[in-house]
Amino acid sequence: DTVTGDIVSTFAVSSYKSIACYRNLRLLANFDGGIKLQQLGQSVPCWELSLPLRQFLPVLGCFSPKGQFIVVGNAFSRTCAYVLDVFSGNVRCKLSYCHELYNFKFISDEEFVILSFNSVDGVSLRLFSARSGDILSVLHLYSRDEYLNDFFPLAAFPGERLIAICSRYKSDLKVIKVKLSERGNASGKAER
């Protein structure tokens, strides 16, 4: 309980690791690519799914603001990310590209960004539709030369469609507001 600090419920110890939470739901992953969604206090998962996730890389997960979608994938890999339906566990779409995935966050109920690195483009944010998997926009943030094995924390404020990113080695906080045009294309504006 975030108000009292009391423990409300616990999970039994297992080979699964918690990677994302939403209200009373927890998305759990193990190191063999298994994903399951479990409700607090329940011993039986809502659903289980096997995904080809890499065993030795961190698994990331993120719920959409209203808890309708989940994005899941391996950090620091050039594999892909998956958009899952929370209620069924079905894969809605698979996002494959040759960029190294760092992080992802939802910026609205149906759109999320992926922060990634590519040796040609450098560090960029790619905006995707959770329903279709279509890429809506790309915003290049740092060149390949600026990258220098840096780490870029990513935060999102979905209610305002804001993204914040900062280089670990440089003190250059970028705040980006995502605006969709009438055609559904996105544009981002980075401000310091």
PDB file of C-alpha atoms in Angstrom, residues 50-133:
ATOM      1  CA  SER A  50       6.113 -18.314 -24.956  1.00  0.00           C
ATOM      2  CA  LEU A  51       8.089 -15.679 -26.877  1.00  0.00           C
ATOM      3  CA  PRO A  52      11.501 -16.047 -28.540  1.00  0.00           C
ATOM      4  CA  LEU A  53      13.228 -13.664 -26.124  1.00  0.00           C
ATOM      5  CA  ARG A  54      16.958 -13.920 -25.539  1.00  0.00           C
ATOM      6  CA  GLN A  55      17.867 -15.696 -22.337  1.00  0.00           C
ATOM      7  CA  PHE A  56      20.813 -13.561 -21.196  1.00  0.00           C
ATOM      8  CA  LEU A  57      19.391 -10.091 -21.901  1.00  0.00           C
ATOM      9  CA  PRO A  58      17.027  -8.101 -19.662  1.00  0.00           C
ATOM     10  CA  VAL A  59      13.330  -8.420 -20.525  1.00  0.00           C
ATOM     11  CA  LEU A  60      11.394  -5.145 -20.511  1.00  0.00           C
ATOM     12  CA  GLY A  61       7.643  -4.726 -20.229  1.00  0.00           C
ATOM     13  CA  CYS A  62       5.298  -1.745 -20.226  1.00  0.00           C
ATOM     14  CA  PHE A  63       1.504  -1.443 -19.834  1.00  0.00           C
ATOM     15  CA  SER A  64      -0.521   1.152 -21.722  1.00  0.00           C
ATOM     16  CA  PRO A  65      -2.114   3.830 -19.474  1.00  0.00           C
ATOM     17  CA  LYS A  66      -5.554   2.149 -19.485  1.00  0.00           C
ATOM     18  CA  GLY A  67      -4.073  -1.342 -19.261  1.00  0.00           C
ATOM     19  CA  GLN A  68      -5.269  -2.540 -22.678  1.00  0.00           C
ATOM     20  CA  PHE A  69      -1.865  -3.295 -24.265  1.00  0.00           C
ATOM     21  CA  ILE A  70       1.558  -4.485 -23.148  1.00  0.00           C
ATOM     22  CA  VAL A  71       4.823  -4.017 -25.020  1.00  0.00           C
ATOM     23  CA  VAL A  72       7.516  -6.569 -24.203  1.00  0.00           C
ATOM     24  CA  GLY A  73      11.024  -7.161 -25.577  1.00  0.00           C
ATOM     25  CA  ASN A  74      14.702  -7.651 -24.809  1.00  0.00           C
ATOM     26  CA  ALA A  75      16.843  -4.651 -23.903  1.00  0.00           C
ATOM     27  CA  PHE A  76      20.140  -4.247 -25.754  1.00  0.00           C
ATOM     28  CA  SER A  77      19.147  -6.617 -28.543  1.00  0.00           C
ATOM     29  CA  ARG A  78      18.446  -6.264 -32.230  1.00  0.00           C
ATOM     30  CA  THR A  79      15.583  -8.701 -32.078  1.00  0.00           C
ATOM     31  CA  CYS A  80      12.122  -7.231 -31.782  1.00  0.00           C
ATOM     32  CA  ALA A  81       9.376  -6.082 -29.480  1.00  0.00           C
ATOM     33  CA  TYR A  82       5.891  -7.518 -29.198  1.00  0.00           C
ATOM     34  CA  VAL A  83       2.582  -5.765 -28.568  1.00  0.00           C
ATOM     35  CA  LEU A  84       0.285  -8.021 -26.546  1.00  0.00           C
ATOM     36  CA  ASP A  85      -3.408  -7.816 -25.742  1.00  0.00           C
ATOM     37  CA  VAL A  86      -3.667  -7.686 -21.929  1.00  0.00           C
ATOM     38  CA  PHE A  87      -6.933  -9.613 -21.746  1.00  0.00           C
ATOM     39  CA  SER A  88      -6.064 -12.559 -24.009  1.00  0.00           C
ATOM     40  CA  GLY A  89      -2.264 -12.527 -24.111  1.00  0.00           C
ATOM     41  CA  ASN A  90      -2.427 -12.688 -27.904  1.00  0.00           C
ATOM     42  CA  VAL A  91       0.351 -11.038 -29.911  1.00  0.00           C
ATOM     43  CA  ARG A  92      -1.260  -8.089 -31.692  1.00  0.00           C
ATOM     44  CA  CYS A  93       1.881  -7.263 -33.653  1.00  0.00           C
ATOM     45  CA  LYS A  94       5.593  -7.957 -33.799  1.00  0.00           C
ATOM     46  CA  LEU A  95       7.964  -5.063 -34.393  1.00  0.00           C
ATOM     47  CA  SER A  96      11.179  -6.084 -36.123  1.00  0.00           C
ATOM     48  CA  TYR A  97      13.972  -3.758 -37.111  1.00  0.00           C
ATOM     49  CA  CYS A  98      17.751  -3.725 -37.006  1.00  0.00           C
ATOM     50  CA  HIS A  99      18.114  -1.166 -34.225  1.00  0.00           C
ATOM     51  CA  GLU A 100      19.374  -1.981 -30.741  1.00  0.00           C
ATOM     52  CA  LEU A 101      16.430  -1.563 -28.375  1.00  0.00           C
ATOM     53  CA  TYR A 102      17.090   0.415 -25.170  1.00  0.00           C
ATOM     54  CA  ASN A 103      13.669   1.155 -23.738  1.00  0.00           C
ATOM     55  CA  PHE A 104      10.034   1.853 -24.581  1.00  0.00           C
ATOM     56  CA  LYS A 105       7.191   3.814 -23.009  1.00  0.00           C
ATOM     57  CA  PHE A 106       3.538   4.448 -23.807  1.00  0.00           C
ATOM     58  CA  ILE A 107       2.728   8.094 -24.499  1.00  0.00           C
ATOM     59  CA  SER A 108      -1.014   7.527 -24.896  1.00  0.00           C
ATOM     60  CA  ASP A 109      -3.422   4.608 -24.688  1.00  0.00           C
ATOM     61  CA  GLU A 110      -2.568   3.470 -28.211  1.00  0.00           C
ATOM     62  CA  GLU A 111       0.874   4.901 -29.014  1.00  0.00           C
ATOM     63  CA  PHE A 112       4.294   4.144 -27.626  1.00  0.00           C
ATOM     64  CA  VAL A 113       7.879   5.119 -28.358  1.00  0.00           C
ATOM     65  CA  ILE A 114      10.909   2.896 -28.660  1.00  0.00           C
ATOM     66  CA  LEU A 115      14.305   4.358 -27.833  1.00  0.00           C
ATOM     67  CA  SER A 116      16.930   2.625 -29.945  1.00  0.00           C
ATOM     68  CA  PHE A 117      20.431   2.866 -31.386  1.00  0.00           C
ATOM     69  CA  ASN A 118      21.666   2.180 -34.894  1.00  0.00           C
ATOM     70  CA  SER A 119      25.266   2.597 -36.101  1.00  0.00           C
ATOM     71  CA  VAL A 120      24.035   4.756 -39.019  1.00  0.00           C
ATOM     72  CA  ASP A 121      21.295   6.863 -37.382  1.00  0.00           C
ATOM     73  CA  GLY A 122      22.615   7.055 -33.803  1.00  0.00           C
ATOM     74  CA  VAL A 123      20.035   7.257 -30.997  1.00  0.00           C
ATOM     75  CA  SER A 124      16.440   7.835 -32.053  1.00  0.00           C
ATOM     76  CA  LEU A 125      12.847   7.640 -30.824  1.00  0.00           C
ATOM     77  CA  ARG A 126      10.351   5.795 -32.996  1.00  0.00           C
ATOM     78  CA  LEU A 127       6.640   6.308 -32.436  1.00  0.00           C
ATOM     79  CA  PHE A 128       4.421   3.263 -33.052  1.00  0.00           C
ATOM     80  CA  SER A 129       0.705   2.480 -33.073  1.00  0.00           C
ATOM     81  CA  ALA A 130      -0.116  -0.260 -30.547  1.00  0.00           C
ATOM     82  CA  ARG A 131      -3.126  -1.375 -32.604  1.00  0.00           C
ATOM     83  CA  SER A 132      -1.386  -1.859 -35.943  1.00  0.00           C
ATOM     84  CA  GLY A 133       2.348  -1.812 -35.211  1.00  0.00           C
TER      85      GLY A 133
END
